[in-house]
PDB file of C-alpha atoms and ligand atoms in Angstrom:
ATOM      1  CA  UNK S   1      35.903 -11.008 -24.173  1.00  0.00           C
ATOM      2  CA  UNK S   2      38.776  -8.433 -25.119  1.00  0.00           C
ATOM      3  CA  UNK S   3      36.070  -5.700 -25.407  1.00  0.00           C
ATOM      4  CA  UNK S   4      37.475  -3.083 -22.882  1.00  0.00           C
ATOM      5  CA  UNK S   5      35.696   0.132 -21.264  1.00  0.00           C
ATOM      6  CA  UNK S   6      36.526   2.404 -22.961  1.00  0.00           C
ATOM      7  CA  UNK S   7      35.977   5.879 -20.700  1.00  0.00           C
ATOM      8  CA  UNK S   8      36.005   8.335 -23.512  1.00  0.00           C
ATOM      9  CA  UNK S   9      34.181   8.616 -26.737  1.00  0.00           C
ATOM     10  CA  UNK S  10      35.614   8.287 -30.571  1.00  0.00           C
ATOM     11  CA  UNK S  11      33.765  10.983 -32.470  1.00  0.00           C
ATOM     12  CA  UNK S  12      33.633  10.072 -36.184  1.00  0.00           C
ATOM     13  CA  UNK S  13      32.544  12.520 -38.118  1.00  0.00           C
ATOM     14  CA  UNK S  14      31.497  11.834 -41.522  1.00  0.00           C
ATOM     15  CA  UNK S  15      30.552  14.730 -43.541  1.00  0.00           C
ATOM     16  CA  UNK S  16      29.653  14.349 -46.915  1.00  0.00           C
ATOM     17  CA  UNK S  17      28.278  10.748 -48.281  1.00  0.00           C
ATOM     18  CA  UNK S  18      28.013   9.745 -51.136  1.00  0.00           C
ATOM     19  CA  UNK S  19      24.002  10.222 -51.673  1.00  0.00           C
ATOM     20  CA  UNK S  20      23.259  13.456 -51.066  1.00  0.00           C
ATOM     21  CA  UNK S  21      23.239  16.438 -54.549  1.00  0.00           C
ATOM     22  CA  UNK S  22      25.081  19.368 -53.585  1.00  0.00           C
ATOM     23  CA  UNK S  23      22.496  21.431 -55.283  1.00  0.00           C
ATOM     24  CA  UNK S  24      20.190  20.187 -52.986  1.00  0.00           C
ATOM     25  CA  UNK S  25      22.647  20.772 -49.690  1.00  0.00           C
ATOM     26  CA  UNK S  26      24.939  23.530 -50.825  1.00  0.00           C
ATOM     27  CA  UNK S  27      26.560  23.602 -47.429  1.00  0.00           C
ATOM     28  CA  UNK S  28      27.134  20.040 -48.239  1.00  0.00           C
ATOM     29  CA  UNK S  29      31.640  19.696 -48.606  1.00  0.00           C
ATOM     30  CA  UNK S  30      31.929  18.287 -51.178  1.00  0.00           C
ATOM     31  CA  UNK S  31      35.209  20.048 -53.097  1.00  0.00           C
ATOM     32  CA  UNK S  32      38.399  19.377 -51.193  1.00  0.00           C
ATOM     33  CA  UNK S  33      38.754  22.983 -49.772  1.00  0.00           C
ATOM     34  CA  UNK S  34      35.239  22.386 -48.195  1.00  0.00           C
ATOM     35  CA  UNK S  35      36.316  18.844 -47.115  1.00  0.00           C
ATOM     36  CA  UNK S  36      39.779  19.959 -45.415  1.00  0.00           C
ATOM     37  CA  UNK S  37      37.837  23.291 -43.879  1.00  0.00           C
ATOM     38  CA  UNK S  38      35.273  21.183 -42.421  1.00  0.00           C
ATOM     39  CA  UNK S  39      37.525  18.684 -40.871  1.00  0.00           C
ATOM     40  CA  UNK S  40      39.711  20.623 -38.958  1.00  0.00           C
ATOM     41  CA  UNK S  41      36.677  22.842 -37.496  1.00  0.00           C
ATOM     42  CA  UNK S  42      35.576  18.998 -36.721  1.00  0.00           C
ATOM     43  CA  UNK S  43      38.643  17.904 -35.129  1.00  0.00           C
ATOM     44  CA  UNK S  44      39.133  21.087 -32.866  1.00  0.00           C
ATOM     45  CA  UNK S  45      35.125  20.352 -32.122  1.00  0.00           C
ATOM     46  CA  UNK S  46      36.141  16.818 -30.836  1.00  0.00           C
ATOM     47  CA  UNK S  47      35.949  14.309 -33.900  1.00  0.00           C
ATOM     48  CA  UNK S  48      38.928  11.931 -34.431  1.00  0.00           C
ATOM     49  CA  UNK S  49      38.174   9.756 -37.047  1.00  0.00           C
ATOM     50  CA  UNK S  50      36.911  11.032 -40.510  1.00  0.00           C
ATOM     51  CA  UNK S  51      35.132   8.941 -42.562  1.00  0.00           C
ATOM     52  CA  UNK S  52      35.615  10.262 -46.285  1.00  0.00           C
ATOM     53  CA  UNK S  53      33.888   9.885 -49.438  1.00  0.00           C
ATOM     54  CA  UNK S  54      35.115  11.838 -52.369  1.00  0.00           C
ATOM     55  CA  UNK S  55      33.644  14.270 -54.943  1.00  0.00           C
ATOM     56  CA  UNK S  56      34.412  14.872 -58.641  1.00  0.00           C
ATOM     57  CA  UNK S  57      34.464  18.852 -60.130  1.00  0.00           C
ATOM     58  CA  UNK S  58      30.533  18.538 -60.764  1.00  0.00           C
ATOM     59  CA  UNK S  59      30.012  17.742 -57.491  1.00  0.00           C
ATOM     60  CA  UNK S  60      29.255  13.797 -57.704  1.00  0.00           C
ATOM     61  CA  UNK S  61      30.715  10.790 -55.836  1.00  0.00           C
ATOM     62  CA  UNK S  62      33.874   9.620 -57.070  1.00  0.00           C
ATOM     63  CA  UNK S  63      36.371   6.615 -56.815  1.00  0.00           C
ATOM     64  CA  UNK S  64      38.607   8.245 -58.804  1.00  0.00           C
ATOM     65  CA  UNK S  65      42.320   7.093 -57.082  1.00  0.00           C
ATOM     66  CA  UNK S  66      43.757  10.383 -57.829  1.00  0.00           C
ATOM     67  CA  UNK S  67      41.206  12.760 -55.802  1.00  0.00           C
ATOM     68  CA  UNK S  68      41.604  10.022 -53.263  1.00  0.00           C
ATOM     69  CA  UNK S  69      45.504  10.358 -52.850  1.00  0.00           C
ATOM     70  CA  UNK S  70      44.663  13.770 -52.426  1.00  0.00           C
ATOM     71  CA  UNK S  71      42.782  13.808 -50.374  1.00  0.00           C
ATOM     72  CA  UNK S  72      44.260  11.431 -47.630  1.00  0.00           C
ATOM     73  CA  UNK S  73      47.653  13.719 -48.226  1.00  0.00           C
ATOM     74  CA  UNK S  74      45.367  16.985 -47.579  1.00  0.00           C
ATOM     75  CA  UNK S  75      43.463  16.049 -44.554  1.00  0.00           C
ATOM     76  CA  UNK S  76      47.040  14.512 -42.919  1.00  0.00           C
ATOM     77  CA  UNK S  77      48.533  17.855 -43.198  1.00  0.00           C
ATOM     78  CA  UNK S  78      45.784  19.534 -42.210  1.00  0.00           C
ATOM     79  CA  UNK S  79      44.231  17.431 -39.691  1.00  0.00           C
ATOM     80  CA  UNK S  80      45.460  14.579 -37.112  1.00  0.00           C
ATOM     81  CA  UNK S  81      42.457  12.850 -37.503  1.00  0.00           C
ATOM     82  CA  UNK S  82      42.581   8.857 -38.302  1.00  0.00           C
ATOM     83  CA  UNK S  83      41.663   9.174 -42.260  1.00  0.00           C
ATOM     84  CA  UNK S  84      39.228   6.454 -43.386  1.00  0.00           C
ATOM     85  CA  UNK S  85      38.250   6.327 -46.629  1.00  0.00           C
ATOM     86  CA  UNK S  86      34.790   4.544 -47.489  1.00  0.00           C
ATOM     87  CA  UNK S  87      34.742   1.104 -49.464  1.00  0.00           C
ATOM     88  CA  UNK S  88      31.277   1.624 -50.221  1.00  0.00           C
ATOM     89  CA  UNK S  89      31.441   4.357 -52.139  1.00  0.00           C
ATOM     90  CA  UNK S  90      27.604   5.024 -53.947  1.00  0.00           C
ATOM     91  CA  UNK S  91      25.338   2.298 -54.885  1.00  0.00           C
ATOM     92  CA  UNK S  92      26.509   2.745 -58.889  1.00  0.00           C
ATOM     93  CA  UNK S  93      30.354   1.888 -57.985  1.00  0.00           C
ATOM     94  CA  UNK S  94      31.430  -1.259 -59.355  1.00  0.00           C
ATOM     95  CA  UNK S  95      33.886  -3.679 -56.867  1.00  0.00           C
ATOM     96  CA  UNK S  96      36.860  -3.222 -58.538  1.00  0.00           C
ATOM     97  CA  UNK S  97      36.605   0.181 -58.224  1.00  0.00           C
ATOM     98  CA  UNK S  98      35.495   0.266 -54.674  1.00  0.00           C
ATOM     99  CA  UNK S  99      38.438  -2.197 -54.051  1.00  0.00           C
ATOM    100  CA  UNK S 100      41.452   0.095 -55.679  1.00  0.00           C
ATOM    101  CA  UNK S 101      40.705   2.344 -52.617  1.00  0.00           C
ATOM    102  CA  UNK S 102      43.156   1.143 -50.635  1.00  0.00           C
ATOM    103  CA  UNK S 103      45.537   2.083 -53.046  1.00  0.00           C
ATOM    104  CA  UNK S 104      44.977   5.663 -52.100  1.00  0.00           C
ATOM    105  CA  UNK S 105      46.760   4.218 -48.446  1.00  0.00           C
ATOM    106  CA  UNK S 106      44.311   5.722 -45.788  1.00  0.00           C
ATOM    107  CA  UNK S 107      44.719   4.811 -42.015  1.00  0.00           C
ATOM    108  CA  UNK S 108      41.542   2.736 -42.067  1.00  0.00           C
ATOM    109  CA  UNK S 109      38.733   1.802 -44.589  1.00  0.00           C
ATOM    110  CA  UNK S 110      35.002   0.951 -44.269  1.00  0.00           C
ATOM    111  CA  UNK S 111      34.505  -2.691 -45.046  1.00  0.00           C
ATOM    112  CA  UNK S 112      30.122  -3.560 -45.275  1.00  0.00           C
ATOM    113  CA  UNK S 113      29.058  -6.934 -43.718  1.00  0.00           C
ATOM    114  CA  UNK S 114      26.732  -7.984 -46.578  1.00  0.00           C
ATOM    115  CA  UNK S 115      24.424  -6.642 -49.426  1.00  0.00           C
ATOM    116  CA  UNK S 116      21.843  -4.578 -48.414  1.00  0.00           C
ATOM    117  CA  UNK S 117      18.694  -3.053 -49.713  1.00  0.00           C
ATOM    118  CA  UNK S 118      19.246   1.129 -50.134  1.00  0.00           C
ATOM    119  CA  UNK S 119      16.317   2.663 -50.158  1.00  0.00           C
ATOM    120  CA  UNK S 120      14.823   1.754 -53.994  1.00  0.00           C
ATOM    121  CA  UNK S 121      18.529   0.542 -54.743  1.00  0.00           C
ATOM    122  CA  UNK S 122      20.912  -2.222 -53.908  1.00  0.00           C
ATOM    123  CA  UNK S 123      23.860  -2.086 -51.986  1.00  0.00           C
ATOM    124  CA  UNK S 124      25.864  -4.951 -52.948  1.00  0.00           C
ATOM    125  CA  UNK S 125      28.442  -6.712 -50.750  1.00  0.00           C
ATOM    126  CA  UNK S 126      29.158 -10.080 -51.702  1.00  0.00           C
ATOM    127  CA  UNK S 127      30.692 -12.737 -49.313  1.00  0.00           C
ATOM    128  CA  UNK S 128      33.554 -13.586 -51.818  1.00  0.00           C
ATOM    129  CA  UNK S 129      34.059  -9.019 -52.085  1.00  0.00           C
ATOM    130  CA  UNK S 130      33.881  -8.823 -48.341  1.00  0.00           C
ATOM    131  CA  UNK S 131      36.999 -11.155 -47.945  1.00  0.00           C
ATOM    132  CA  UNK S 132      38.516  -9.897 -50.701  1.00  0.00           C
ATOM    133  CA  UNK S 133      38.253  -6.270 -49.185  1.00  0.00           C
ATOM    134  CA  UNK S 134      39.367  -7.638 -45.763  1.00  0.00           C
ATOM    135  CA  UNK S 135      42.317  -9.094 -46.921  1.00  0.00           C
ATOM    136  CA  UNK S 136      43.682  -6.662 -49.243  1.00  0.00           C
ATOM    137  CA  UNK S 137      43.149  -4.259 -46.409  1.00  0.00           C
ATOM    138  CA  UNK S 138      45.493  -6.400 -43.711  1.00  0.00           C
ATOM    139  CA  UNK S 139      47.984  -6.998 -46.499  1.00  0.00           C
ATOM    140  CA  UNK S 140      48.051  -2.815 -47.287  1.00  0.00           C
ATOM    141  CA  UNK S 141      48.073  -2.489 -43.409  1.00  0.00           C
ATOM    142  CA  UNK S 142      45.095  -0.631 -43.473  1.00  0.00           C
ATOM    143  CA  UNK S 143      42.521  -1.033 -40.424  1.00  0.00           C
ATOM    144  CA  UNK S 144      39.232  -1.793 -41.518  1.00  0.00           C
ATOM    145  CA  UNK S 145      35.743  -0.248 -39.759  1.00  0.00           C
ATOM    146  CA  UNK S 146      32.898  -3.209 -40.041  1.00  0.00           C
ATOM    147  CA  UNK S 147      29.970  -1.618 -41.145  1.00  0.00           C
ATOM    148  CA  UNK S 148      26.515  -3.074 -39.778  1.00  0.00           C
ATOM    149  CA  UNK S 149      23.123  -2.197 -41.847  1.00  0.00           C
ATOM    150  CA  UNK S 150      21.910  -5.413 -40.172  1.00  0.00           C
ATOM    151  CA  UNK S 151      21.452  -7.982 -37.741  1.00  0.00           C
ATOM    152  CA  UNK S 152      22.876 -10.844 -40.540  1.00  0.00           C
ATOM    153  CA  UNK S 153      25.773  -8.172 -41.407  1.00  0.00           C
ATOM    154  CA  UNK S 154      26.852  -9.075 -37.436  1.00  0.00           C
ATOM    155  CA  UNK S 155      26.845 -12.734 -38.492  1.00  0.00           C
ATOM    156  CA  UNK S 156      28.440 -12.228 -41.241  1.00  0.00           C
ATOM    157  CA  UNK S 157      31.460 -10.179 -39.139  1.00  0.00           C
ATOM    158  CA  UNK S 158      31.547 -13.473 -36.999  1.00  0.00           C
ATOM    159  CA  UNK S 159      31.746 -15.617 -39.775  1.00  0.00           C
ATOM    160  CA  UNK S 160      34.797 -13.472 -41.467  1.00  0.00           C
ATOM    161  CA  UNK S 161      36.789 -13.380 -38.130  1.00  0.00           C
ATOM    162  CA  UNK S 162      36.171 -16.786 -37.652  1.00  0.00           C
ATOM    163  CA  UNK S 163      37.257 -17.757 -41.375  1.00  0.00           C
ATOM    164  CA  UNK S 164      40.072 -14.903 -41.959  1.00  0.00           C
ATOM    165  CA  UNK S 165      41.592 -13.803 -38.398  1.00  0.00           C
ATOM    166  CA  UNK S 166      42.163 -10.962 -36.929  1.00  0.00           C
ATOM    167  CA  UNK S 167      42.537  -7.624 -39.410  1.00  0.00           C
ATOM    168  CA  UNK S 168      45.626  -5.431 -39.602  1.00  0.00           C
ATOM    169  CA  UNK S 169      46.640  -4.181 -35.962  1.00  0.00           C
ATOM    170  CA  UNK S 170      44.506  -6.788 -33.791  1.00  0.00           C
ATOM    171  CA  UNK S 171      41.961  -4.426 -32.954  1.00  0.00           C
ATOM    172  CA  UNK S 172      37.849  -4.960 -34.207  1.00  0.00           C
ATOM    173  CA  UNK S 173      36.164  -1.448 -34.697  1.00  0.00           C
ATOM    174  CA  UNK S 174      32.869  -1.479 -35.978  1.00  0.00           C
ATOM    175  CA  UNK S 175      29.876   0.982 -36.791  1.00  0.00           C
ATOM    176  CA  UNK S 176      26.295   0.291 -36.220  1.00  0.00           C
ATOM    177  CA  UNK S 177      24.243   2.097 -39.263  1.00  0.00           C
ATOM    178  CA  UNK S 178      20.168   2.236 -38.233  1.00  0.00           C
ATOM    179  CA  UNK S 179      17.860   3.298 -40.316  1.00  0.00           C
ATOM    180  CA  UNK S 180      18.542   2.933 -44.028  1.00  0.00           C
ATOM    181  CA  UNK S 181      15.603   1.961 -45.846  1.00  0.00           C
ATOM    182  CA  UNK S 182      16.196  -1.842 -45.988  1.00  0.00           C
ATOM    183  CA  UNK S 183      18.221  -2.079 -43.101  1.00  0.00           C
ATOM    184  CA  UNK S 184      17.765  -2.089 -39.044  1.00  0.00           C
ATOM    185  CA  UNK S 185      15.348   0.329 -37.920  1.00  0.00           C
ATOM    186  CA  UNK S 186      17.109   3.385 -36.139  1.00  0.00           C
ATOM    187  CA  UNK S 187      15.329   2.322 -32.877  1.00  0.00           C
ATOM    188  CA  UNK S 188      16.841   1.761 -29.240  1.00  0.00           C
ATOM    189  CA  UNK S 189      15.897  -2.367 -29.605  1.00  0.00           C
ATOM    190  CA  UNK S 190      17.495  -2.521 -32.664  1.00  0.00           C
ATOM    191  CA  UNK S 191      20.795  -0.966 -31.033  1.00  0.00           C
ATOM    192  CA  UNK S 192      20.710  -3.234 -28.066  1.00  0.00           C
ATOM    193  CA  UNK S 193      19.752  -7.210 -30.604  1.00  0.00           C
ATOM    194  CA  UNK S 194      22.940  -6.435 -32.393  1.00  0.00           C
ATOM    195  CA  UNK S 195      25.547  -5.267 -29.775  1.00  0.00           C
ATOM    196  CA  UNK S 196      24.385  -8.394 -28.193  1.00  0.00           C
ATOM    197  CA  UNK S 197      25.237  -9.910 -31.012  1.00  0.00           C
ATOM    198  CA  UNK S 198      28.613  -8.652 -31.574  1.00  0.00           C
ATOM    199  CA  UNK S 199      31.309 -11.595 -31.470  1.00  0.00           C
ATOM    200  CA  UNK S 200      33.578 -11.642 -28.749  1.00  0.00           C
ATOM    201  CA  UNK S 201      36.601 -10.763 -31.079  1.00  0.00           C
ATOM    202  CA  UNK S 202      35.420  -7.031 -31.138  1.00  0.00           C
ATOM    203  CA  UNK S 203      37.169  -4.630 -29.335  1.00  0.00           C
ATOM    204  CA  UNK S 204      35.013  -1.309 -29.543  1.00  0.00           C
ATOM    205  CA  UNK S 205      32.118  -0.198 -31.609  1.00  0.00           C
ATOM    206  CA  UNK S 206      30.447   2.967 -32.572  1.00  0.00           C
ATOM    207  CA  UNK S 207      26.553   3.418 -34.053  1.00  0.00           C
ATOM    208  CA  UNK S 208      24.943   5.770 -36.566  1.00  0.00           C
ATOM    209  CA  UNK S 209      21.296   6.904 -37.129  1.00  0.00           C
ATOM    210  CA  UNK S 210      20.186   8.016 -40.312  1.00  0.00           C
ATOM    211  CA  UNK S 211      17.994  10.793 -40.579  1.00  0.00           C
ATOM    212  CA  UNK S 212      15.583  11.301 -37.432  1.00  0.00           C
ATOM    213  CA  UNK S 213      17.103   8.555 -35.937  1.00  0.00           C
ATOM    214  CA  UNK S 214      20.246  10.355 -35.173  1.00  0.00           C
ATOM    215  CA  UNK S 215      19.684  11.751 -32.023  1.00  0.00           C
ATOM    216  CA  UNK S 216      17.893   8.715 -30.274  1.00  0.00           C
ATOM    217  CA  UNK S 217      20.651   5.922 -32.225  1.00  0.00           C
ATOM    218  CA  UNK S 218      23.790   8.666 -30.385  1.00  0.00           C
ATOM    219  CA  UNK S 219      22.483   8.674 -26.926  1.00  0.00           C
ATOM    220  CA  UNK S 220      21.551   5.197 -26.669  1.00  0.00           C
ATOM    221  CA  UNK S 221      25.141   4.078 -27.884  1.00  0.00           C
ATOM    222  CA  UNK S 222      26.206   6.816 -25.381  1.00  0.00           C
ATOM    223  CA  UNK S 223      24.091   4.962 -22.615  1.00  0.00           C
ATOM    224  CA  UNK S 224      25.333   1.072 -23.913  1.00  0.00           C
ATOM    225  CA  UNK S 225      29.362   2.024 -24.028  1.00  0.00           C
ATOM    226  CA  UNK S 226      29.518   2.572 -27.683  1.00  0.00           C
ATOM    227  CA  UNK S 227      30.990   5.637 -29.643  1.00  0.00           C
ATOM    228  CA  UNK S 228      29.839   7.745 -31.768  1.00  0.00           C
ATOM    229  CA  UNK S 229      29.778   8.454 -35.272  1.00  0.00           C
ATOM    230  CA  UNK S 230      27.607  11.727 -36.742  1.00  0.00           C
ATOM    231  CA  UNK S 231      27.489  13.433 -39.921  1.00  0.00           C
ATOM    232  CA  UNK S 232      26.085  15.212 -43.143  1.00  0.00           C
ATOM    233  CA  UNK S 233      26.222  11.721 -44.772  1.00  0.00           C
ATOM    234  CA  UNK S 234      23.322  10.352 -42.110  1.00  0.00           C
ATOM    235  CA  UNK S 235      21.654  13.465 -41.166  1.00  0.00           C
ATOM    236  CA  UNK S 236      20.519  16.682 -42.714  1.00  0.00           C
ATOM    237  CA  UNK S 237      18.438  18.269 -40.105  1.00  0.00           C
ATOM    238  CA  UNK S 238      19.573  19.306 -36.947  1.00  0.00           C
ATOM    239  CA  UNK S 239      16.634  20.013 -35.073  1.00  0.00           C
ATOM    240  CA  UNK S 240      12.498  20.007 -35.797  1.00  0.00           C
ATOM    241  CA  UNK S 241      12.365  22.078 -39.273  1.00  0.00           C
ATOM    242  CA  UNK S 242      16.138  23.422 -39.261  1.00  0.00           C
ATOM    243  CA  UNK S 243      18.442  22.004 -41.567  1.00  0.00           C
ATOM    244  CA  UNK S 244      22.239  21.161 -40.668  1.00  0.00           C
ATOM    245  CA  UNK S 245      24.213  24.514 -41.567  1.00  0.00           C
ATOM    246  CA  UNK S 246      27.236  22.373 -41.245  1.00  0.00           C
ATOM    247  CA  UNK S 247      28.987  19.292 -39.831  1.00  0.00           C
ATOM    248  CA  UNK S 248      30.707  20.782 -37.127  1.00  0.00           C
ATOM    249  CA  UNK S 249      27.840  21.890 -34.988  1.00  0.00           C
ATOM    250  CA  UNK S 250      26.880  18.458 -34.947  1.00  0.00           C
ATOM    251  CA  UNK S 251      30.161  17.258 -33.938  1.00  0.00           C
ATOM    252  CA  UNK S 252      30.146  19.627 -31.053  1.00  0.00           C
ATOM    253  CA  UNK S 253      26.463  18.472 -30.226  1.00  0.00           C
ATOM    254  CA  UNK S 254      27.641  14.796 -29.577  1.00  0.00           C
ATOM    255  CA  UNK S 255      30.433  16.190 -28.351  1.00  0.00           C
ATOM    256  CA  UNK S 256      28.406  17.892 -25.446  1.00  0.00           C
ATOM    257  CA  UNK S 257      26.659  14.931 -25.185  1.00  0.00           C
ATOM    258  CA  UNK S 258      29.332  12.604 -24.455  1.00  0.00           C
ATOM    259  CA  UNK S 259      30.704  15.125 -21.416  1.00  0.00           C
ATOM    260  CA  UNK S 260      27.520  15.395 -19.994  1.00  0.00           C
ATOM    261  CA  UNK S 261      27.881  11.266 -19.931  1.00  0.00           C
ATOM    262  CA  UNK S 262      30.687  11.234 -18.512  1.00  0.00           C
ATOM    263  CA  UNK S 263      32.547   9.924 -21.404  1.00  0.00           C
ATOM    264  CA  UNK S 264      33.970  13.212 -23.271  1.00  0.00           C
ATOM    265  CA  UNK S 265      35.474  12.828 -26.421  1.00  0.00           C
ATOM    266  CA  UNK S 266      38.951  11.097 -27.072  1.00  0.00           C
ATOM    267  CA  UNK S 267      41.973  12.640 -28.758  1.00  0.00           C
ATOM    268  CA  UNK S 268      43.230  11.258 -32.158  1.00  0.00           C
ATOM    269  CA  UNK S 269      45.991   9.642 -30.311  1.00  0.00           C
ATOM    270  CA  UNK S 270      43.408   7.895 -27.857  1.00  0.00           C
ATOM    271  CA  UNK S 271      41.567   6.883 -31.432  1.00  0.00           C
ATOM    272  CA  UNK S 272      44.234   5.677 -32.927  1.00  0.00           C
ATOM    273  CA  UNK S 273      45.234   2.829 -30.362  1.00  0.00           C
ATOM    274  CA  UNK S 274      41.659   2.092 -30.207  1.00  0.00           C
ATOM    275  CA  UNK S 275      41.728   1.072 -33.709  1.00  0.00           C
ATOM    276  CA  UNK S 276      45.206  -0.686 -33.074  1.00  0.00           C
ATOM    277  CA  UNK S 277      46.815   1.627 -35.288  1.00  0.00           C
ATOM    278  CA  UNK S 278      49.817   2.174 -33.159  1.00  0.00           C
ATOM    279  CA  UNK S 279      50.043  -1.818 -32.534  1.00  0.00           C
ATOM    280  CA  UNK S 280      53.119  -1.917 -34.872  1.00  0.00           C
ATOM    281  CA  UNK S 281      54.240  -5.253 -36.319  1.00  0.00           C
ATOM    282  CA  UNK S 282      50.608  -7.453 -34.795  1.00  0.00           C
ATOM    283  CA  UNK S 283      50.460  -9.794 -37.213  1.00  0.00           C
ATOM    284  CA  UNK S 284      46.780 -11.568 -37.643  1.00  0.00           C
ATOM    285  CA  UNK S 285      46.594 -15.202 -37.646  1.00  0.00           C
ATOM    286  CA  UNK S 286      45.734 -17.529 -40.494  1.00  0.00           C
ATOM    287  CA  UNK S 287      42.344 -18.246 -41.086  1.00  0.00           C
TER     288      UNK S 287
HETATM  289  N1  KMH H 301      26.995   5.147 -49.816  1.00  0.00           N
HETATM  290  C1  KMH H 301      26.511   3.868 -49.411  1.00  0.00           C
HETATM  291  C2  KMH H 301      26.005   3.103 -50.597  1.00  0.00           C
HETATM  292  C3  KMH H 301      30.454   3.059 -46.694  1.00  0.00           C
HETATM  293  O1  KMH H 301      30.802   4.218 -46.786  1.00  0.00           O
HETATM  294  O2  KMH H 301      31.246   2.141 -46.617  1.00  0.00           O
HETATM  295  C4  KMH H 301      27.530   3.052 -48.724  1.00  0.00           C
HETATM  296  C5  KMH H 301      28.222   3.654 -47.589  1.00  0.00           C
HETATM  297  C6  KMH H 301      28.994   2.725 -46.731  1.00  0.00           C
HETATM  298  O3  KMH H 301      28.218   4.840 -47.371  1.00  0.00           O
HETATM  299 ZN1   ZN H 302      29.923   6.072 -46.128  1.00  0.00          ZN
END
């Protein structure tokens, strides 16, 4: 097993989503001003990893490559945080669109282990997209972040190590999402079937809880060695009837959680050789 203990904790923030109407959430950042505000507060708060999704001028999700160059060039002056931009983009995005990302040259990228039910829509991840995705992101040298809905999107990671290699810088990052409407459940159990699962190959992971399953999904992956990944995108309310005023005060609450276990957050440095993005020159074997 190459998975190492890993004493402090990678905060990922991930502030804005791509599901949420700003007129709904208007302390929701979703205009690059907002976006680059929000992430430095976050990254003095403890986050190290940003995990983006882009707006257009009305306020809706966007693939649009131009915002997206932006927007990596914005938060790197800004910020030191490892920029990831999502893959997933909304439910409406077609592939092609979702894989031209990478052309907008972030440090990482979210790549989704399989199609999932969303809610009353479809999330759709194909097997052939998935390696497509993958290897478009080791040939731009971008690290990818495995996202897990479900216990079959962990199989599915096995089955593209196993059939592709090893992804840009030799490192295996991945992010445990709980609690989408046709996904896991946000519960403890749920947390503990698919770490189990996890193939050897991976070398840290991180989990998510949407809505009320935040707070149970963050100290559980606290308790189990995991990291950390919070956020306007997964949650809106921040305690029992109070909304979220904004993402940082929920990076500083996990960040107070992972000092009091003993695990405080890392630095951007520490995140980025986590994530193998200081492993110059690894190359990943053939499949
Ligand atoms: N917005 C969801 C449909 C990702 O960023 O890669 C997909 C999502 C996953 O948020
Ligand atoms: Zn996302």
């Amino acid at each position: 097993m190459r998975r190492v203990s890993e004493p402090n904790t990678l905060v990922t923030v991930a502030p804005t989503g791509a599901e949420t109407a700003k007129a709904d959430v208007p302390q929701l950042p979703t205009t690059l001003a907002e976006l680059v505000d929000e992430a430095v507060a976050c990254e003095a708060a403890g986050a190290a990893l940003i995990h983006v999704h882009v707006r257009d001028a009305d306020h809706r999700p966007t693939l649009d490559p131009a915002r997206l160059r932006d927007t990596v060039a914005a938060l790197r002056e800004r910020t030191g945080l490892v920029v990831q931009l999502s893959t997933g983009g909304s439910v409406h995005d077609p592939l092609d669109a979702r894989l031209a990302v990478l052309d907008a040259a972030p440090d990482s990228c979210s790549i989704t282990c399989g199609t999932t039910n969303f809610g009353d829509d479809v999330f759709l991840n194909p097997w052939p997209f998935v390696v497509e995705l993958f290897e478009r992101a080791r040939d731009a040298h971008v690290v990818p972040e495995f996202e897990l809905f479900d216990l079959g999107h962990v199989a599915t990671l096995r089955r593209l190590l196993d059939t592709c290699g090893l992804p840009w810088g030799g490192a295996v990052h991945c992010d445990f999402v709980l609690g989408v409407p046709g996904g896991m459940p946000g519960t403890v159990p749920a947390l503990v079937a698919g770490v189990a699962a996890l193939p050897e190959a991976v070398t840290s992971w991180s989990a998510t809880g949407i809505g009320r399953a935040h707070l149970p999904v963050a100290a559980a992956a606290l308790a189990l060695g995991g990291h950390l990944r919070v956020g306007m995108e997964d949650n809106l309310v921040y305690a029992r009837g109070r909304a979220v005023r904004s993402n940082v005060e929920l990076v500083e609450r996990a960040a107070r959680l992972a000092v009091e276990l003993q695990r405080p957050p890392m630095t951007t440095a520490q995140a980025r050789t986590l994530l193998g993005l200081d492993a110059v020159g690894v190359e990943a074997p053939a499949g």
